[in-house]
Amino acid sequence: QVQLVESGGGLVQAGGSLRLSCAVSGRTDNIYYVGWFRQAPGKERESVATASWGGTTTNYADSVRGRFTISRDKAKNTVYLQMNSLKPEDMAVYYCAARRLWPATYNYWGQGIQVTVSS
């Protein structure tokens, strides 16, 4: 099993920055990919950024590319999401997630953390 715990959320003004952290524990040797997802009220959960756990591959949603950066510190078993130039539409509950090589679905999830962006 893999456990994920997010931290770093909160309230920020539009144009500001936040860094989310995700502490990963358990069977980290099974992890293939990690990612950040978000869900705003009344909307479906969407992928924000994903990254290979052991490599350098990253992927971003078009809506955040150039503003958000996903990174991971394997020595600390921590995944980060640096969010810059935040917009009101970025406001959501953000989730950290992990998956194994197979099945290719994210089946390990954190509890979620609120990010509020005031205009």
Short mmCIF file of N, CA, C and O in Angstrom, two decimals:
data_model
loop_
_atom_site.label_atom_id
_atom_site.label_comp_id
_atom_site.label_asym_id
_atom_site.label_seq_id
_atom_site.Cartn_x
_atom_site.Cartn_y
_atom_site.Cartn_z
N GLN A 1 0.83 -1.19 0.00
CA GLN A 1 0.00 0.00 0.00
C GLN A 1 0.87 1.25 0.00
O GLN A 1 2.02 1.22 0.41
N VAL A 2 0.28 2.33 -0.48
CA VAL A 2 0.96 3.63 -0.53
C VAL A 2 0.05 4.64 0.15
O VAL A 2 -1.16 4.66 -0.07
N GLN A 3 0.64 5.47 0.99
CA GLN A 3 -0.11 6.53 1.65
C GLN A 3 0.42 7.88 1.17
O GLN A 3 1.62 8.06 0.98
N LEU A 4 -0.52 8.81 1.00
CA LEU A 4 -0.16 10.15 0.54
C LEU A 4 -0.85 11.18 1.43
O LEU A 4 -2.06 11.05 1.71
N VAL A 5 -0.10 12.18 1.85
CA VAL A 5 -0.65 13.23 2.71
C VAL A 5 -0.25 14.59 2.14
O VAL A 5 0.94 14.90 2.05
N GLU A 6 -1.25 15.38 1.78
CA GLU A 6 -1.00 16.70 1.21
C GLU A 6 -0.88 17.76 2.30
O GLU A 6 -1.47 17.64 3.38
N SER A 7 -0.15 18.81 1.99
CA SER A 7 -0.06 19.98 2.86
C SER A 7 0.27 21.19 2.01
O SER A 7 0.66 21.06 0.84
N GLY A 8 0.08 22.37 2.59
CA GLY A 8 0.48 23.60 1.92
C GLY A 8 -0.63 24.39 1.27
O GLY A 8 -0.37 25.44 0.68
N GLY A 9 -1.85 23.90 1.37
CA GLY A 9 -2.94 24.65 0.78
C GLY A 9 -3.28 25.88 1.60
O GLY A 9 -2.67 26.16 2.62
N GLY A 10 -4.30 26.62 1.13
CA GLY A 10 -4.73 27.78 1.87
C GLY A 10 -5.33 28.83 0.98
O GLY A 10 -5.77 28.55 -0.13
N LEU A 11 -5.34 30.05 1.50
CA LEU A 11 -5.93 31.19 0.80
C LEU A 11 -4.84 32.08 0.22
O LEU A 11 -3.86 32.40 0.92
N VAL A 12 -5.00 32.45 -1.03
CA VAL A 12 -4.03 33.31 -1.68
C VAL A 12 -4.77 34.26 -2.61
O VAL A 12 -5.84 33.92 -3.13
N GLN A 13 -4.22 35.43 -2.81
CA GLN A 13 -4.83 36.37 -3.75
C GLN A 13 -4.47 35.99 -5.18
O GLN A 13 -3.43 35.38 -5.44
N ALA A 14 -5.34 36.36 -6.09
CA ALA A 14 -5.06 36.12 -7.50
C ALA A 14 -3.71 36.75 -7.87
O ALA A 14 -3.40 37.86 -7.45
N GLY A 15 -2.93 36.00 -8.63
CA GLY A 15 -1.60 36.43 -8.99
C GLY A 15 -0.52 35.93 -8.05
O GLY A 15 0.67 36.03 -8.35
N GLY A 16 -0.94 35.39 -6.91
CA GLY A 16 0.01 34.91 -5.93
C GLY A 16 0.46 33.48 -6.20
O GLY A 16 0.14 32.89 -7.24
N SER A 17 1.21 32.94 -5.25
CA SER A 17 1.80 31.61 -5.40
C SER A 17 1.54 30.76 -4.16
O SER A 17 1.38 31.29 -3.06
N LEU A 18 1.51 29.47 -4.37
CA LEU A 18 1.44 28.48 -3.30
C LEU A 18 2.25 27.28 -3.73
O LEU A 18 2.36 26.99 -4.93
N ARG A 19 2.79 26.56 -2.75
CA ARG A 19 3.44 25.30 -3.04
C ARG A 19 2.78 24.20 -2.22
O ARG A 19 2.75 24.27 -0.99
N LEU A 20 2.24 23.24 -2.93
CA LEU A 20 1.66 22.08 -2.28
C LEU A 20 2.73 20.99 -2.14
O LEU A 20 3.57 20.83 -3.03
N SER A 21 2.66 20.27 -1.04
CA SER A 21 3.56 19.15 -0.81
C SER A 21 2.74 17.89 -0.59
O SER A 21 1.63 17.94 -0.06
N CYS A 22 3.30 16.77 -0.99
CA CYS A 22 2.64 15.48 -0.81
C CYS A 22 3.68 14.50 -0.28
O CYS A 22 4.61 14.13 -1.00
N ALA A 23 3.51 14.12 0.97
CA ALA A 23 4.41 13.13 1.58
C ALA A 23 3.94 11.74 1.21
O ALA A 23 2.78 11.39 1.45
N VAL A 24 4.83 10.96 0.62
CA VAL A 24 4.50 9.62 0.15
C VAL A 24 5.18 8.59 1.05
O VAL A 24 6.37 8.69 1.33
N SER A 25 4.43 7.60 1.48
CA SER A 25 5.00 6.56 2.34
C SER A 25 4.43 5.20 1.94
O SER A 25 3.49 5.11 1.16
N GLY A 26 5.00 4.16 2.50
CA GLY A 26 4.56 2.81 2.19
C GLY A 26 5.42 2.19 1.10
O GLY A 26 6.62 2.43 1.03
N ARG A 27 4.79 1.45 0.19
CA ARG A 27 5.50 0.72 -0.85
C ARG A 27 5.85 1.65 -2.01
O ARG A 27 5.35 1.53 -3.11
N THR A 28 6.76 2.59 -1.73
CA THR A 28 7.13 3.56 -2.76
C THR A 28 7.88 2.90 -3.91
O THR A 28 7.95 3.45 -5.01
N ASP A 29 8.44 1.71 -3.68
CA ASP A 29 9.14 1.02 -4.75
C ASP A 29 8.19 0.56 -5.84
O ASP A 29 8.62 0.24 -6.96
N ASN A 30 6.89 0.54 -5.54
CA ASN A 30 5.90 0.14 -6.54
C ASN A 30 5.39 1.31 -7.37
O ASN A 30 4.67 1.10 -8.34
N ILE A 31 5.75 2.53 -7.00
CA ILE A 31 5.19 3.69 -7.67
C ILE A 31 5.82 3.90 -9.04
O ILE A 31 7.04 3.85 -9.18
N TYR A 32 4.97 4.15 -10.03
CA TYR A 32 5.44 4.42 -11.39
C TYR A 32 5.22 5.87 -11.77
O TYR A 32 6.08 6.51 -12.38
N TYR A 33 4.08 6.40 -11.41
CA TYR A 33 3.75 7.79 -11.72
C TYR A 33 3.08 8.43 -10.50
O TYR A 33 2.39 7.74 -9.74
N VAL A 34 3.28 9.73 -10.35
CA VAL A 34 2.57 10.51 -9.35
C VAL A 34 1.90 11.68 -10.05
O VAL A 34 2.31 12.08 -11.15
N GLY A 35 0.89 12.23 -9.41
CA GLY A 35 0.20 13.34 -10.05
C GLY A 35 -0.58 14.19 -9.07
O GLY A 35 -0.82 13.79 -7.93
N TRP A 36 -0.91 15.36 -9.53
CA TRP A 36 -1.80 16.27 -8.81
C TRP A 36 -3.09 16.41 -9.62
O TRP A 36 -3.03 16.64 -10.84
N PHE A 37 -4.19 16.30 -8.94
CA PHE A 37 -5.50 16.44 -9.54
C PHE A 37 -6.28 17.48 -8.73
O PHE A 37 -5.91 17.80 -7.61
N ARG A 38 -7.33 18.00 -9.31
CA ARG A 38 -8.15 18.97 -8.57
C ARG A 38 -9.61 18.80 -8.93
O ARG A 38 -9.95 18.32 -10.01
N GLN A 39 -10.44 19.21 -7.99
CA GLN A 39 -11.88 19.17 -8.22
C GLN A 39 -12.51 20.43 -7.64
O GLN A 39 -12.41 20.68 -6.44
N ALA A 40 -13.12 21.20 -8.50
CA ALA A 40 -13.84 22.40 -8.09
C ALA A 40 -15.30 22.04 -7.86
O ALA A 40 -15.80 21.05 -8.40
N PRO A 41 -16.01 22.84 -7.07
CA PRO A 41 -17.43 22.54 -6.81
C PRO A 41 -18.23 22.45 -8.10
O PRO A 41 -18.13 23.32 -8.97
N GLY A 42 -19.00 21.38 -8.23
CA GLY A 42 -19.84 21.20 -9.40
C GLY A 42 -19.12 20.73 -10.64
O GLY A 42 -19.73 20.61 -11.71
N LYS A 43 -17.83 20.46 -10.51
CA LYS A 43 -17.06 20.02 -11.67
C LYS A 43 -16.45 18.66 -11.41
O LYS A 43 -16.30 18.23 -10.28
N GLU A 44 -16.07 17.99 -12.49
CA GLU A 44 -15.41 16.71 -12.35
C GLU A 44 -13.94 16.91 -11.97
O GLU A 44 -13.35 17.94 -12.26
N ARG A 45 -13.40 15.88 -11.37
CA ARG A 45 -11.99 15.93 -11.04
C ARG A 45 -11.17 15.91 -12.32
O ARG A 45 -11.48 15.18 -13.27
N GLU A 46 -10.11 16.72 -12.35
CA GLU A 46 -9.27 16.81 -13.53
C GLU A 46 -7.81 16.68 -13.16
O GLU A 46 -7.39 17.02 -12.05
N SER A 47 -7.05 16.20 -14.12
CA SER A 47 -5.61 16.09 -13.94
C SER A 47 -4.98 17.46 -14.10
O SER A 47 -5.30 18.19 -15.04
N VAL A 48 -4.09 17.81 -13.21
CA VAL A 48 -3.37 19.08 -13.27
C VAL A 48 -1.95 18.87 -13.78
O VAL A 48 -1.51 19.53 -14.73
N ALA A 49 -1.25 17.94 -13.15
CA ALA A 49 0.13 17.67 -13.53
C ALA A 49 0.50 16.26 -13.09
O ALA A 49 0.08 15.83 -12.01
N THR A 50 1.27 15.58 -13.91
CA THR A 50 1.74 14.25 -13.56
C THR A 50 3.22 14.14 -13.84
O THR A 50 3.77 14.92 -14.65
N ALA A 51 3.87 13.19 -13.18
CA ALA A 51 5.30 13.02 -13.35
C ALA A 51 5.69 11.58 -13.10
O ALA A 51 5.09 10.91 -12.25
N SER A 52 6.66 11.12 -13.83
CA SER A 52 7.19 9.80 -13.56
C SER A 52 7.94 9.82 -12.24
O SER A 52 8.61 10.81 -11.92
N TRP A 53 7.79 8.76 -11.48
CA TRP A 53 8.39 8.74 -10.15
C TRP A 53 9.91 8.62 -10.24
O TRP A 53 10.62 9.25 -9.48
N GLY A 54 10.39 7.85 -11.16
CA GLY A 54 11.82 7.61 -11.22
C GLY A 54 12.54 8.32 -12.35
O GLY A 54 13.76 8.21 -12.47
N GLY A 55 11.82 9.06 -13.16
CA GLY A 55 12.44 9.70 -14.30
C GLY A 55 12.22 11.19 -14.33
O GLY A 55 12.06 11.82 -13.30
N THR A 56 12.15 11.73 -15.54
CA THR A 56 12.02 13.17 -15.70
C THR A 56 10.79 13.57 -16.49
O THR A 56 10.61 14.74 -16.78
N THR A 57 9.96 12.63 -16.82
CA THR A 57 8.78 12.94 -17.62
C THR A 57 7.74 13.68 -16.80
O THR A 57 7.43 13.29 -15.67
N THR A 58 7.24 14.77 -17.35
CA THR A 58 6.15 15.51 -16.72
C THR A 58 5.09 15.84 -17.77
O THR A 58 5.40 15.97 -18.96
N ASN A 59 3.88 16.00 -17.30
CA ASN A 59 2.77 16.38 -18.17
C ASN A 59 1.90 17.39 -17.43
O ASN A 59 1.72 17.27 -16.21
N TYR A 60 1.36 18.34 -18.17
CA TYR A 60 0.55 19.38 -17.56
C TYR A 60 -0.75 19.59 -18.33
O TYR A 60 -0.79 19.45 -19.56
N ALA A 61 -1.77 19.96 -17.59
CA ALA A 61 -3.00 20.41 -18.25
C ALA A 61 -2.71 21.72 -18.95
O ALA A 61 -1.90 22.53 -18.47
N ASP A 62 -3.38 21.95 -20.05
CA ASP A 62 -3.16 23.19 -20.80
C ASP A 62 -3.43 24.42 -19.94
O ASP A 62 -2.78 25.45 -20.08
N SER A 63 -4.38 24.29 -19.04
CA SER A 63 -4.80 25.44 -18.24
C SER A 63 -3.75 25.88 -17.23
O SER A 63 -3.82 27.00 -16.71
N VAL A 64 -2.78 25.02 -16.93
CA VAL A 64 -1.77 25.36 -15.92
C VAL A 64 -0.36 25.38 -16.47
O VAL A 64 0.57 25.81 -15.76
N ARG A 65 -0.20 24.93 -17.69
CA ARG A 65 1.16 24.86 -18.25
C ARG A 65 1.79 26.25 -18.28
O ARG A 65 1.18 27.22 -18.69
N GLY A 66 3.02 26.33 -17.78
CA GLY A 66 3.72 27.60 -17.71
C GLY A 66 3.53 28.32 -16.39
O GLY A 66 4.28 29.25 -16.08
N ARG A 67 2.54 27.88 -15.61
CA ARG A 67 2.29 28.50 -14.30
C ARG A 67 2.58 27.53 -13.16
O ARG A 67 3.01 27.95 -12.09
N PHE A 68 2.32 26.26 -13.37
CA PHE A 68 2.50 25.24 -12.33
C PHE A 68 3.70 24.36 -12.69
O PHE A 68 3.96 24.10 -13.87
N THR A 69 4.37 23.88 -11.66
CA THR A 69 5.49 22.96 -11.86
C THR A 69 5.39 21.81 -10.87
O THR A 69 5.30 22.05 -9.66
N ILE A 70 5.42 20.59 -11.38
CA ILE A 70 5.45 19.41 -10.52
C ILE A 70 6.89 18.95 -10.38
O ILE A 70 7.66 18.98 -11.35
N SER A 71 7.24 18.57 -9.18
CA SER A 71 8.59 18.05 -8.96
C SER A 71 8.52 17.00 -7.86
O SER A 71 7.52 16.91 -7.15
N ARG A 72 9.56 16.21 -7.77
CA ARG A 72 9.58 15.19 -6.71
C ARG A 72 10.98 15.06 -6.17
O ARG A 72 11.96 15.15 -6.89
N ASP A 73 11.04 14.85 -4.89
CA ASP A 73 12.29 14.63 -4.18
C ASP A 73 12.24 13.20 -3.68
O ASP A 73 11.61 12.92 -2.67
N LYS A 74 12.88 12.31 -4.42
CA LYS A 74 12.80 10.90 -4.05
C LYS A 74 13.46 10.62 -2.72
O LYS A 74 13.05 9.72 -1.98
N ALA A 75 14.49 11.38 -2.37
CA ALA A 75 15.16 11.17 -1.09
C ALA A 75 14.23 11.45 0.07
O ALA A 75 14.32 10.81 1.12
N LYS A 76 13.31 12.40 -0.14
CA LYS A 76 12.34 12.74 0.90
C LYS A 76 10.99 12.10 0.65
O LYS A 76 10.05 12.32 1.42
N ASN A 77 10.87 11.35 -0.46
CA ASN A 77 9.57 10.75 -0.82
C ASN A 77 8.47 11.81 -0.81
O ASN A 77 7.40 11.61 -0.20
N THR A 78 8.74 12.92 -1.45
CA THR A 78 7.80 14.03 -1.45
C THR A 78 7.59 14.53 -2.88
O THR A 78 8.55 14.61 -3.66
N VAL A 79 6.35 14.84 -3.19
CA VAL A 79 5.99 15.42 -4.48
C VAL A 79 5.49 16.84 -4.23
O VAL A 79 4.74 17.08 -3.28
N TYR A 80 5.91 17.76 -5.07
CA TYR A 80 5.54 19.15 -4.91
C TYR A 80 4.74 19.64 -6.12
O TYR A 80 4.90 19.14 -7.23
N LEU A 81 3.92 20.64 -5.86
CA LEU A 81 3.27 21.36 -6.95
C LEU A 81 3.43 22.85 -6.65
O LEU A 81 2.81 23.37 -5.73
N GLN A 82 4.33 23.47 -7.41
CA GLN A 82 4.52 24.90 -7.28
C GLN A 82 3.52 25.59 -8.19
O GLN A 82 3.50 25.34 -9.40
N MET A 83 2.69 26.43 -7.60
CA MET A 83 1.64 27.11 -8.35
C MET A 83 1.89 28.61 -8.33
O MET A 83 1.88 29.22 -7.26
N ASN A 84 2.14 29.17 -9.48
CA ASN A 84 2.38 30.61 -9.62
C ASN A 84 1.27 31.25 -10.43
O ASN A 84 0.53 30.58 -11.15
N SER A 85 1.19 32.56 -10.33
CA SER A 85 0.19 33.32 -11.10
C SER A 85 -1.20 32.70 -10.95
O SER A 85 -1.91 32.48 -11.94
N LEU A 86 -1.58 32.43 -9.72
CA LEU A 86 -2.85 31.75 -9.48
C LEU A 86 -4.02 32.60 -9.91
O LEU A 86 -4.01 33.84 -9.77
N LYS A 87 -5.03 31.92 -10.42
CA LYS A 87 -6.24 32.56 -10.89
C LYS A 87 -7.43 32.06 -10.07
O LYS A 87 -7.38 30.96 -9.52
N PRO A 88 -8.52 32.82 -10.03
CA PRO A 88 -9.70 32.33 -9.31
C PRO A 88 -10.18 30.97 -9.80
O PRO A 88 -10.67 30.17 -9.00
N GLU A 89 -10.00 30.68 -11.08
CA GLU A 89 -10.44 29.40 -11.61
C GLU A 89 -9.55 28.23 -11.17
O GLU A 89 -9.86 27.07 -11.44
N ASP A 90 -8.42 28.53 -10.52
CA ASP A 90 -7.59 27.46 -9.96
C ASP A 90 -8.11 26.99 -8.61
O ASP A 90 -7.61 26.00 -8.06
N MET A 91 -9.08 27.69 -8.07
CA MET A 91 -9.60 27.33 -6.75
C MET A 91 -10.28 25.98 -6.82
O MET A 91 -11.15 25.73 -7.66
N ALA A 92 -9.87 25.07 -5.94
CA ALA A 92 -10.38 23.71 -5.94
C ALA A 92 -9.78 22.95 -4.76
O ALA A 92 -8.91 23.47 -4.06
N VAL A 93 -10.26 21.73 -4.58
CA VAL A 93 -9.58 20.79 -3.69
C VAL A 93 -8.55 20.06 -4.54
O VAL A 93 -8.90 19.50 -5.59
N TYR A 94 -7.33 20.07 -4.08
CA TYR A 94 -6.23 19.44 -4.81
C TYR A 94 -5.88 18.12 -4.15
O TYR A 94 -5.77 18.03 -2.92
N TYR A 95 -5.70 17.11 -4.99
CA TYR A 95 -5.39 15.77 -4.53
C TYR A 95 -4.06 15.31 -5.11
O TYR A 95 -3.78 15.52 -6.30
N CYS A 96 -3.29 14.68 -4.28
CA CYS A 96 -2.08 13.99 -4.73
C CYS A 96 -2.44 12.52 -4.96
O CYS A 96 -3.24 11.95 -4.20
N ALA A 97 -1.89 11.94 -6.00
CA ALA A 97 -2.21 10.55 -6.31
C ALA A 97 -0.99 9.83 -6.87
O ALA A 97 -0.05 10.47 -7.35
N ALA A 98 -1.04 8.52 -6.78
CA ALA A 98 0.06 7.70 -7.29
C ALA A 98 -0.50 6.44 -7.95
O ALA A 98 -1.61 6.01 -7.63
N ARG A 99 0.28 5.91 -8.89
CA ARG A 99 -0.15 4.67 -9.50
C ARG A 99 1.06 3.78 -9.75
O ARG A 99 2.20 4.25 -9.81
N ARG A 100 0.76 2.52 -9.89
CA ARG A 100 1.79 1.56 -10.27
C ARG A 100 1.86 1.46 -11.79
O ARG A 100 1.09 2.12 -12.49
N LEU A 101 2.78 0.67 -12.28
CA LEU A 101 2.87 0.46 -13.73
C LEU A 101 1.58 -0.16 -14.25
O LEU A 101 1.05 0.23 -15.29
N TRP A 102 1.09 -1.14 -13.49
CA TRP A 102 -0.16 -1.80 -13.87
C TRP A 102 -0.94 -2.13 -12.60
O TRP A 102 -0.34 -2.63 -11.66
N PRO A 103 -2.22 -1.84 -12.54
CA PRO A 103 -3.03 -1.20 -13.58
C PRO A 103 -2.67 0.27 -13.75
O PRO A 103 -2.20 0.93 -12.82
N ALA A 104 -2.93 0.76 -14.93
CA ALA A 104 -2.55 2.12 -15.27
C ALA A 104 -3.61 3.11 -14.83
O ALA A 104 -4.05 3.97 -15.60
N THR A 105 -4.02 2.99 -13.60
CA THR A 105 -4.98 3.92 -13.04
C THR A 105 -4.45 4.40 -11.70
O THR A 105 -3.73 3.67 -11.00
N TYR A 106 -4.80 5.62 -11.37
CA TYR A 106 -4.38 6.16 -10.07
C TYR A 106 -5.29 5.56 -9.00
O TYR A 106 -6.47 5.87 -8.93
N ASN A 107 -4.71 4.69 -8.19
CA ASN A 107 -5.52 4.05 -7.17
C ASN A 107 -5.03 4.33 -5.76
O ASN A 107 -5.51 3.72 -4.80
N TYR A 108 -4.07 5.23 -5.62
CA TYR A 108 -3.65 5.70 -4.31
C TYR A 108 -3.88 7.21 -4.28
O TYR A 108 -3.34 7.94 -5.11
N TRP A 109 -4.64 7.66 -3.27
CA TRP A 109 -5.04 9.06 -3.21
C TRP A 109 -4.83 9.63 -1.83
O TRP A 109 -5.02 8.94 -0.83
N GLY A 110 -4.46 10.92 -1.80
CA GLY A 110 -4.44 11.64 -0.54
C GLY A 110 -5.84 12.10 -0.19
O GLY A 110 -6.79 11.89 -0.94
N GLN A 111 -5.95 12.77 0.94
CA GLN A 111 -7.25 13.18 1.44
C GLN A 111 -7.73 14.47 0.78
O GLN A 111 -8.91 14.81 0.88
N GLY A 112 -6.84 15.17 0.11
CA GLY A 112 -7.20 16.41 -0.55
C GLY A 112 -6.93 17.62 0.33
O GLY A 112 -6.94 17.53 1.56
N ILE A 113 -6.66 18.74 -0.33
CA ILE A 113 -6.38 19.97 0.40
C ILE A 113 -6.97 21.14 -0.38
O ILE A 113 -6.91 21.17 -1.61
N GLN A 114 -7.55 22.08 0.35
CA GLN A 114 -8.25 23.19 -0.28
C GLN A 114 -7.27 24.29 -0.70
O GLN A 114 -6.39 24.67 0.09
N VAL A 115 -7.45 24.77 -1.91
CA VAL A 115 -6.75 25.96 -2.40
C VAL A 115 -7.83 26.98 -2.77
O VAL A 115 -8.69 26.71 -3.60
N THR A 116 -7.76 28.13 -2.12
CA THR A 116 -8.74 29.19 -2.36
C THR A 116 -8.01 30.40 -2.93
O THR A 116 -7.02 30.84 -2.36
N VAL A 117 -8.50 30.90 -4.04
CA VAL A 117 -7.88 32.05 -4.70
C VAL A 117 -8.90 33.17 -4.72
O VAL A 117 -9.98 33.04 -5.31
N SER A 118 -8.56 34.26 -4.07
CA SER A 118 -9.47 35.41 -4.01
C SER A 118 -9.15 36.38 -5.14
O SER A 118 -7.98 36.60 -5.48
N SER A 119 -10.18 36.96 -5.69
CA SER A 119 -9.99 37.89 -6.82
C SER A 119 -9.92 39.32 -6.34
O SER A 119 -10.11 39.61 -5.17
#
